[in-house]
Coordinates of C-alpha atoms and ligand atoms in Angstrom, one line a residue:
M1 CA 0.4 0.1 0.0
Q2 CA 0.9 3.3 -0.6
T3 CA 0.0 6.3 1.3
T4 CA -0.3 10.3 0.0
T5 CA -1.9 13.3 2.1
I6 CA -3.8 15.5 -0.3
K7 CA -6.0 18.2 1.1
N8 CA -9.5 17.8 -0.9
L9 CA -11.2 14.8 -2.6
N10 CA -11.4 17.0 -5.7
N11 CA -11.2 14.1 -9.0
F12 CA -10.8 11.2 -6.5
T13 CA -13.1 8.3 -7.4
G14 CA -12.8 5.3 -4.7
T15 CA -14.0 4.5 -1.0
V16 CA -14.6 6.8 0.9
L17 CA -14.5 6.8 4.5
I18 CA -15.9 9.8 6.1
P19 CA -15.6 9.3 10.3
V20 CA -18.7 11.3 11.9
F21 CA -19.0 11.8 15.9
E22 CA -22.4 11.1 16.9
T23 CA -25.1 13.9 17.0
Y24 CA -28.6 13.4 17.7
S25 CA -30.8 10.3 16.1
K26 CA -33.8 12.5 16.4
S27 CA -31.5 15.4 14.8
L28 CA -33.2 17.3 11.8
V29 CA -29.9 18.0 10.4
P30 CA -28.4 15.4 8.4
I31 CA -25.1 13.9 8.2
E32 CA -23.7 15.3 5.1
F33 CA -20.2 15.4 3.5
Q34 CA -19.4 17.0 0.2
G35 CA -23.1 16.3 -1.4
V36 CA -24.2 13.2 0.5
S37 CA -26.0 13.2 3.0
V38 CA -27.9 10.6 6.0
A39 CA -30.8 11.5 7.5
S40 CA -29.9 11.2 11.3
K41 CA -32.7 8.3 11.7
V42 CA -30.6 6.4 9.7
F43 CA -27.3 7.0 10.6
Y44 CA -26.0 9.9 13.4
G45 CA -22.3 8.8 14.5
K46 CA -23.3 6.1 16.8
K47 CA -20.3 4.4 18.0
D48 CA -19.5 1.3 16.3
T49 CA -22.1 1.9 13.4
H50 CA -21.7 2.5 9.8
Y51 CA -23.7 3.4 6.8
M52 CA -22.6 3.0 3.4
I53 CA -23.9 5.0 0.1
E54 CA -22.7 5.2 -3.1
K55 CA -22.7 8.2 -5.0
Y56 CA -21.0 10.7 -7.8
D57 CA -18.6 7.3 -8.5
C58 CA -17.6 6.6 -5.3
V59 CA -18.5 4.3 -2.3
H60 CA -19.1 6.7 0.9
I61 CA -18.6 4.7 4.1
F62 CA -20.1 7.1 7.3
I63 CA -18.1 5.6 10.4
G64 CA -20.0 6.1 13.7
L65 CA -17.5 7.1 16.7
G66 CA -20.1 7.8 19.2
K67 CA -19.6 11.3 21.4
E68 CA -16.2 11.2 22.3
I69 CA -13.6 7.7 22.1
D70 CA -10.7 6.5 23.3
Y71 CA -7.5 5.3 21.5
S72 CA -8.5 1.7 21.3
S73 CA -11.9 1.9 20.6
L74 CA -10.9 4.2 17.7
K75 CA -8.4 1.8 16.4
T76 CA -10.5 -0.6 16.6
I77 CA -13.6 0.7 14.9
F78 CA -11.2 1.0 11.9
R79 CA -9.3 -2.2 11.7
R80 CA -13.2 -3.5 11.5
I81 CA -13.7 -1.4 8.3
A82 CA -10.3 -2.3 6.5
Y83 CA -11.1 -6.0 7.9
N84 CA -15.0 -6.4 6.7
Q85 CA -15.0 -3.9 4.0
K86 CA -12.7 -4.8 1.6
E87 CA -14.8 -5.8 -1.2
S88 CA -15.9 -2.5 -1.4
F89 CA -12.1 -1.8 -1.9
G90 CA -11.0 -1.4 -5.7
T91 CA -7.9 -0.4 -6.1
N92 CA -7.3 2.9 -3.8
V93 CA -9.4 4.2 -0.6
A94 CA -9.6 7.7 0.8
L95 CA -9.9 8.4 5.0
V96 CA -11.4 11.7 5.9
L97 CA -9.5 13.4 9.0
P98 CA -11.5 15.4 10.8
E99 CA -9.8 18.3 11.8
Q100 CA -10.8 17.8 15.7
F101 CA -8.8 14.5 15.5
S102 CA -5.7 14.8 17.9
P103 CA -2.4 13.6 16.6
E104 CA -3.2 10.5 18.7
Q105 CA -6.8 9.8 17.0
V106 CA -4.7 10.4 13.7
E107 CA -2.3 8.1 14.6
A108 CA -5.0 5.3 16.2
A109 CA -7.3 5.4 12.8
I110 CA -4.1 5.2 10.6
S111 CA -2.5 1.8 12.4
G112 CA -6.0 0.5 12.7
L113 CA -6.9 0.5 9.6
Y114 CA -3.3 -1.0 8.8
L115 CA -4.2 -3.6 11.0
G116 CA -7.6 -4.1 9.4
S117 CA -5.2 -6.4 6.3
Y118 CA -3.9 -9.3 8.7
D119 CA -5.6 -12.5 8.3
L120 CA -5.2 -15.8 9.7
G121 CA -5.3 -17.9 6.9
H122 CA -1.3 -17.5 6.6
F123 CA -1.4 -20.9 4.7
K124 CA -4.3 -20.4 2.4
K125 CA -4.0 -19.8 -1.2
T126 CA -7.4 -17.3 -0.6
E127 CA -6.5 -13.7 -2.2
K128 CA -4.8 -11.3 0.1
H129 CA -6.4 -8.0 1.8
P130 CA -6.1 -5.1 -1.3
F131 CA -4.0 -3.5 1.4
L132 CA -1.2 -5.8 0.8
N133 CA -1.3 -5.0 -3.0
E134 CA 1.9 -2.7 -3.4
N135 CA -0.4 -0.5 -5.8
F136 CA -3.2 0.2 -3.3
E137 CA -3.2 3.9 -2.7
L138 CA -4.4 5.5 0.7
A139 CA -5.2 8.7 0.3
L140 CA -5.4 10.5 4.1
I141 CA -7.2 13.5 3.5
S142 CA -6.2 16.8 6.1
K143 CA -5.9 20.1 5.7
K144 CA -3.0 19.9 8.4
D145 CA 0.6 18.8 8.0
I146 CA 0.7 15.2 10.0
A147 CA 3.7 13.8 8.0
N148 CA 4.9 12.9 10.9
T149 CA 2.1 11.3 12.9
I150 CA 1.2 9.2 9.6
S151 CA 4.7 7.6 9.3
K152 CA 4.5 7.0 13.5
A153 CA 0.9 5.1 12.9
I154 CA 2.4 3.1 9.9
K155 CA 5.5 1.7 11.9
I156 CA 3.7 1.0 14.9
A157 CA 0.9 -0.9 12.5
N158 CA 3.8 -2.7 10.8
A159 CA 5.9 -3.9 14.2
Q160 CA 2.2 -5.1 15.7
L161 CA 1.5 -7.1 12.4
E162 CA 5.0 -8.7 13.0
T163 CA 4.6 -10.1 16.2
L164 CA 0.7 -11.0 15.4
R165 CA 2.0 -13.1 12.8
L166 CA 4.9 -14.9 14.8
V167 CA 2.4 -15.4 17.3
D168 CA -0.5 -17.2 15.4
L169 CA 2.2 -19.0 12.8
P170 CA 2.1 -22.6 14.3
P171 CA 5.2 -23.8 16.4
N172 CA 6.6 -26.2 13.2
T173 CA 7.3 -23.1 11.7
V174 CA 8.2 -20.7 14.2
T175 CA 11.2 -22.7 15.9
P176 CA 13.9 -20.8 18.2
K177 CA 16.0 -20.6 14.9
Y178 CA 13.0 -19.3 13.1
L179 CA 13.3 -16.2 16.1
S180 CA 16.4 -15.9 15.6
N181 CA 16.7 -15.5 12.1
W182 CA 13.6 -13.1 12.2
A183 CA 15.7 -10.9 14.8
N184 CA 18.5 -10.8 12.5
Q185 CA 16.9 -9.8 9.5
S186 CA 14.8 -7.6 11.3
G187 CA 18.0 -5.9 12.9
E188 CA 19.5 -5.8 9.2
K189 CA 16.5 -3.8 8.3
Y190 CA 16.1 -1.5 11.0
G191 CA 19.1 -1.1 12.5
F192 CA 20.0 -2.9 15.6
T193 CA 22.2 -5.7 16.4
V194 CA 21.6 -9.4 16.8
E195 CA 23.8 -11.8 18.6
T196 CA 21.9 -15.6 18.9
L197 CA 23.8 -17.8 21.3
G198 CA 22.7 -21.6 20.1
F199 CA 23.3 -24.8 22.4
E200 CA 27.5 -25.2 22.7
A201 CA 27.7 -21.1 23.6
C202 CA 24.9 -21.6 26.0
K203 CA 26.4 -24.2 27.7
K204 CA 30.1 -22.7 27.8
A205 CA 28.2 -19.3 29.2
G206 CA 26.4 -21.5 31.8
L207 CA 22.8 -20.5 30.8
G208 CA 21.6 -23.9 32.4
S209 CA 18.4 -22.8 33.6
F210 CA 17.4 -22.2 30.4
L211 CA 19.3 -24.9 28.6
A212 CA 17.4 -27.0 30.8
V213 CA 13.7 -26.2 29.3
G214 CA 15.0 -26.9 25.9
K215 CA 16.4 -30.4 26.3
G216 CA 13.5 -32.4 25.1
S217 CA 13.1 -30.9 21.6
E218 CA 14.7 -31.4 18.4
N219 CA 14.7 -27.7 17.9
E220 CA 17.9 -26.1 19.0
P221 CA 17.6 -23.3 22.2
Q222 CA 18.1 -19.8 20.6
F223 CA 19.2 -16.8 23.5
V224 CA 18.8 -14.0 21.4
I225 CA 20.5 -11.0 22.3
M226 CA 19.7 -8.1 20.4
N227 CA 21.1 -4.1 21.1
Y228 CA 20.2 -0.8 19.4
V229 CA 22.2 2.4 20.0
P230 CA 20.5 5.7 19.3
K231 CA 23.0 8.2 17.2
N232 CA 24.2 10.8 19.5
V233 CA 24.3 9.3 22.9
N234 CA 25.7 11.1 25.5
A235 CA 25.9 10.4 29.3
K236 CA 22.5 11.5 29.7
T237 CA 21.1 8.5 27.5
K238 CA 18.9 6.1 29.3
H239 CA 19.2 2.7 28.7
V240 CA 16.4 -0.5 29.1
G241 CA 16.7 -3.5 28.8
L242 CA 13.6 -6.0 28.0
V243 CA 13.6 -9.7 28.3
G244 CA 10.7 -11.8 26.6
K245 CA 9.6 -15.2 27.1
G246 CA 10.4 -17.3 24.1
I247 CA 8.7 -20.7 24.3
T248 CA 8.0 -21.9 21.2
Y249 CA 5.5 -24.3 22.2
D250 CA 5.0 -25.3 25.6
T251 CA 3.3 -29.2 25.9
G252 CA 4.4 -28.7 29.9
G253 CA 7.1 -30.9 29.5
L254 CA 7.1 -34.2 31.4
N255 CA 4.5 -33.0 33.8
I256 CA 2.2 -32.5 30.3
K257 CA -0.5 -29.9 30.5
T258 CA -3.9 -31.6 30.7
S259 CA -5.6 -28.6 29.4
A260 CA -5.3 -25.7 27.1
M261 CA -2.6 -27.3 25.1
L262 CA -3.9 -26.0 21.9
D263 CA -3.1 -22.3 22.7
M264 CA 0.5 -22.8 23.7
K265 CA 2.2 -21.4 20.5
C266 CA 1.0 -18.1 22.0
D267 CA 4.2 -19.1 24.1
M268 CA 6.4 -17.1 22.6
A269 CA 3.6 -14.2 23.0
G270 CA 6.4 -11.9 25.5
G271 CA 9.3 -12.6 23.1
A272 CA 7.6 -11.7 20.1
A273 CA 6.5 -8.3 22.1
V274 CA 10.1 -7.7 22.2
F275 CA 10.9 -8.7 18.7
G276 CA 8.2 -6.4 17.6
A277 CA 9.0 -3.4 20.3
M278 CA 12.5 -3.8 19.3
Q279 CA 11.7 -3.1 15.5
L280 CA 9.5 -0.4 16.3
V281 CA 11.9 1.6 18.6
A282 CA 14.9 1.1 15.9
D283 CA 12.0 2.3 13.3
L284 CA 11.0 5.6 15.4
N285 CA 14.7 6.2 16.2
L286 CA 14.4 6.4 19.7
P287 CA 16.7 8.6 21.6
V288 CA 17.4 5.6 23.8
K289 CA 20.0 2.7 24.4
V290 CA 17.8 -0.8 24.5
T291 CA 19.6 -4.4 25.2
A292 CA 16.5 -7.1 24.5
I293 CA 17.3 -10.9 25.2
V294 CA 14.5 -13.5 24.2
P295 CA 15.6 -17.0 25.7
C296 CA 13.6 -19.2 23.0
A297 CA 12.9 -22.8 23.1
E298 CA 10.7 -25.6 22.7
N299 CA 9.2 -27.2 26.4
A300 CA 8.4 -31.1 24.9
V301 CA 8.2 -34.3 26.1
D302 CA 10.7 -36.8 25.5
A303 CA 13.5 -39.1 27.1
K304 CA 15.7 -36.5 27.0
S305 CA 13.5 -33.5 28.3
F306 CA 14.5 -32.3 32.0
V307 CA 12.3 -33.8 35.0
A308 CA 10.5 -32.9 38.4
S309 CA 12.9 -33.5 41.3
D310 CA 15.6 -32.4 39.0
V311 CA 18.0 -29.4 40.2
I312 CA 19.8 -27.5 37.5
H313 CA 22.3 -24.5 37.6
S314 CA 21.6 -21.1 35.9
Y315 CA 23.0 -18.5 34.8
N316 CA 24.0 -16.2 37.9
G317 CA 25.1 -19.7 40.3
T318 CA 21.8 -20.3 41.7
S319 CA 20.8 -23.9 42.2
I320 CA 17.1 -24.8 41.0
E321 CA 14.8 -27.5 42.3
I322 CA 12.5 -28.5 39.2
I323 CA 8.9 -28.9 41.2
D324 CA 7.1 -29.0 37.5
T325 CA 8.2 -29.1 34.5
D326 CA 5.2 -27.1 33.3
A327 CA 6.4 -24.0 35.3
E328 CA 9.2 -23.5 32.7
G329 CA 9.0 -19.8 32.0
R330 CA 10.5 -18.2 34.8
L331 CA 13.5 -20.6 33.7
V332 CA 14.1 -19.4 30.9
L333 CA 13.6 -15.9 32.1
A334 CA 15.6 -16.4 34.8
D335 CA 18.6 -16.9 33.0
G336 CA 17.7 -14.1 30.5
L337 CA 17.3 -11.5 33.2
S338 CA 20.9 -12.6 34.7
Y339 CA 22.7 -12.8 31.8
L340 CA 21.5 -8.9 30.6
I341 CA 22.0 -7.5 34.2
K342 CA 25.4 -8.9 34.0
N343 CA 27.0 -8.3 31.0
F344 CA 24.5 -4.8 30.3
K345 CA 23.7 -3.3 33.3
P346 CA 20.3 -1.7 32.3
E347 CA 18.7 1.6 34.7
Y348 CA 15.4 -0.2 33.7
I349 CA 14.6 -3.7 32.9
I350 CA 11.1 -4.6 32.0
D351 CA 10.6 -8.6 31.3
I352 CA 6.8 -9.6 29.6
A353 CA 6.1 -13.5 29.5
T354 CA 3.0 -15.2 29.5
L355 CA 3.9 -16.5 32.9
T356 CA 0.8 -17.9 34.7
G357 CA -2.6 -18.9 34.2
S358 CA -3.1 -17.6 37.2
A359 CA -2.4 -14.3 36.0
M360 CA -5.8 -14.8 33.4
G361 CA -7.5 -16.3 36.6
T362 CA -7.2 -13.1 38.5
F363 CA -7.7 -10.3 35.7
G364 CA -9.0 -12.4 32.9
H365 CA -8.5 -10.9 29.3
E366 CA -8.6 -7.4 30.6
C367 CA -5.3 -6.3 31.6
A368 CA -1.9 -7.7 32.4
A369 CA -0.6 -8.2 35.9
L370 CA 2.2 -5.8 37.0
F371 CA 4.9 -6.4 39.3
T372 CA 7.7 -4.2 40.5
N373 CA 8.9 -1.9 43.3
N374 CA 9.6 1.2 41.7
E375 CA 6.6 3.6 42.0
L376 CA 7.8 5.6 38.9
V377 CA 8.5 2.6 36.5
S378 CA 4.8 1.7 37.7
K379 CA 3.2 4.7 37.0
K380 CA 4.8 5.0 33.4
L381 CA 4.3 2.0 32.1
Q382 CA 0.6 2.6 33.9
E383 CA 0.1 5.7 32.2
S384 CA 1.9 4.2 28.6
G385 CA -0.8 1.4 28.8
D386 CA -3.9 3.3 29.8
A387 CA -3.4 5.9 26.3
I388 CA -3.3 3.2 24.2
G389 CA -5.6 0.6 25.7
E390 CA -3.6 -1.9 27.0
R391 CA -3.5 -1.7 30.6
L392 CA -1.8 -3.1 33.3
W393 CA -2.5 -3.7 37.1
P394 CA -0.3 -4.0 40.0
L395 CA 0.3 -7.3 42.1
P396 CA 2.5 -7.5 45.4
L397 CA 6.0 -8.7 45.4
W398 CA 5.8 -9.4 49.6
D399 CA 8.8 -11.3 51.2
C400 CA 5.7 -13.3 52.7
Y401 CA 5.6 -15.1 49.0
K402 CA 9.0 -16.3 49.3
S403 CA 8.7 -19.1 51.6
D404 CA 6.7 -20.8 49.0
I405 CA 9.6 -21.1 46.9
E406 CA 12.2 -22.2 49.2
S407 CA 14.2 -25.9 48.3
E408 CA 15.0 -28.0 51.1
I409 CA 17.8 -29.7 48.2
A410 CA 18.5 -26.1 46.1
D411 CA 18.6 -22.7 46.7
V412 CA 15.5 -22.1 45.3
K413 CA 12.4 -24.7 43.8
N414 CA 10.7 -23.2 40.3
Y415 CA 7.3 -24.0 42.1
S416 CA 5.0 -24.1 45.4
G417 CA 3.6 -26.8 44.5
K418 CA 0.5 -25.4 45.5
P419 CA -2.2 -24.0 43.0
L420 CA -2.4 -20.7 45.5
A421 CA -0.9 -17.2 44.5
G422 CA 0.4 -18.1 41.2
A423 CA 1.3 -15.4 39.2
I424 CA 3.1 -13.7 42.5
T425 CA 4.9 -16.7 43.7
A426 CA 6.2 -17.0 39.8
A427 CA 7.3 -12.9 39.7
K428 CA 8.9 -13.8 43.4
F429 CA 11.3 -16.6 41.5
L430 CA 12.1 -14.1 38.8
E431 CA 13.1 -11.3 41.5
Y432 CA 15.4 -13.9 43.0
F433 CA 17.5 -13.3 39.3
T434 CA 17.3 -9.3 39.2
D435 CA 20.0 -9.1 41.5
N436 CA 18.1 -6.2 43.6
H437 CA 17.3 -4.2 40.4
K438 CA 15.9 -1.0 41.4
A439 CA 14.0 -1.0 38.4
W440 CA 12.6 -3.9 37.3
A441 CA 9.4 -4.8 36.1
H442 CA 7.9 -7.8 35.5
L443 CA 4.5 -8.3 33.2
D444 CA 3.0 -11.1 33.3
I445 CA 0.4 -11.2 30.0
A446 CA -0.8 -14.9 30.1
G447 CA -4.7 -13.3 30.1
V448 CA -4.0 -10.6 27.5
A449 CA -1.5 -12.2 24.8
F450 CA -4.1 -14.5 23.1
G451 CA -7.8 -14.6 23.1
N452 CA -11.0 -14.5 20.9
D453 CA -12.1 -11.1 19.4
E454 CA -14.2 -10.0 16.1
F455 CA -11.2 -10.3 13.6
A456 CA -11.2 -14.8 13.9
K457 CA -13.1 -17.2 14.4
S458 CA -10.0 -18.6 16.7
K459 CA -8.4 -17.4 19.2
H460 CA -5.5 -15.7 18.1
A461 CA -2.7 -12.9 18.9
T462 CA -3.3 -9.5 20.1
A463 CA 0.5 -8.4 20.1
Y464 CA -0.1 -6.4 23.3
G465 CA 3.0 -5.1 24.6
V466 CA 4.5 -3.9 21.8
H467 CA 3.2 -0.7 21.8
L468 CA 3.4 -0.6 25.7
L469 CA 7.2 -1.6 25.4
T470 CA 7.8 1.5 23.0
K471 CA 5.4 3.7 24.4
F472 CA 7.2 3.5 27.9
I473 CA 10.3 3.7 26.4
E474 CA 9.3 6.8 24.2
N475 CA 8.0 8.7 27.5
L476 CA 11.0 7.4 30.0
Ligands
BES501 N1 3.0 -20.9 29.5 C1 2.0 -21.3 30.7 C2 0.9 -20.4 31.1 C3 0.4 -19.9 30.4 C4 -1.0 -19.9 30.6 C5 0.2 -19.0 29.4 C6 -2.4 -19.8 29.7 C7 -1.0 -19.0 28.8 C8 -2.1 -19.2 28.6 C9 3.3 -21.3 31.8 O1 4.2 -22.0 31.7 C10 2.5 -22.7 32.9 O2 2.0 -23.4 32.1 N2 2.6 -22.3 33.6 C11 1.9 -22.7 34.7 C12 2.7 -22.8 35.9 C13 2.1 -23.8 36.9 C14 2.9 -25.6 36.2 C15 3.8 -23.8 38.2 C16 0.5 -22.6 35.5 O3 0.4 -21.0 35.4 O4 -0.6 -23.1 35.6
ZN502 ZN1 4.9 -24.3 31.3
ZN503 ZN1 4.8 -21.6 29.5

């Protein structure tokens, strides 16, 4: 798709998208746009409604926004139009941007429109969305100078589209190697460096907790390390560290899952959010240094798999008693966090992971669980999330939960063995590997990374975290 900005619709033929704020159903004044009018009885801008009419060689789609609208609803409305109305899109679409739209609203509308091209049918022969045609033209009608906003909106959508794809593609495509290849290609294209440690290099480095998880898989684990350094670094340049859980499939291991295994291709969604955020940070040339680690492995069932009661040794020298092989995410994150802290010493650290069923049990699909002892990080993360509809809510990191993961044979155990406070005890486990870092936050996204919505019949990715992490970095 190519995007142009024009000041008016003179000589335009094609599909015209006209967002309309709500008026009044009994208003005598019709909704009107350049000679095309709709009686208020039929359409008056109510949220989640639209009205289509063909006139003057154009298909006009009036889109209801309600009286006021938040970022994520606006984005969803435009995604819906692009997704559902593609039959009415020929080779071009014009979007009329209302004068009262703020830059954020312009961003949400354009990002949403781009996301509407996403379809789960990656392996189908069916025709692709018209937006994916190189020659398709999107004309944006605005009297303001919105060039930077447009470019940012497209970059956000492109990063989210990558993350959606990485999560939704099946685990026999998205192996750890696939993810490290993706990182290499994205790094080359957008400007960040990538180093990957394969099995031998991980063994040499002592990443024992990470390697234990991948032992039962045919697919070699990959410990992916990415670095983005902005232009003009100086003493004040902030440095953020990210760690994302990259379990390409979670069978549970020998403690094999008895439910919801079908969804477990989503277990690399934290890693995919970090990959998307890395692409976006670099694409936006943000003036912050970012180091990101995604430990990628498959938790498989095999004679070579690790077993419950094994004691393994992590990168920072901690011995870990395995109580349950299904509590594998915290094991790969443990080494990711320790490696990041020891080798890169970032000022801020955020890890993001589909870590526990308990986070989903607590918050459903509405928000991620946030764990941090740093008030500033907590505030900035929540503010960033609220602004774009990727919400977070805090849970405690109190030390009273620490006794649950005390082991008798080793320094720590990977699970309490009790189905209580699962998200919190998992976070306490991670804390063990943060070397008392003063600005660490953990995001458990098990409930928000993957689910049902109007854009497919089966559960699929949401790209939660890509924009949140980037906005947090931007707002530091
Ligand atoms: N990958 C799962 C968590 C998960 C659950 C992600 C639902 C997405 C949706 C994780 O590795 C896991 O299995 N957690 C267990 C831990 C338990 C065995 C200590 C859980 O939460 O039940
Ligand atoms: Zn698991
Ligand atoms: Zn898992």
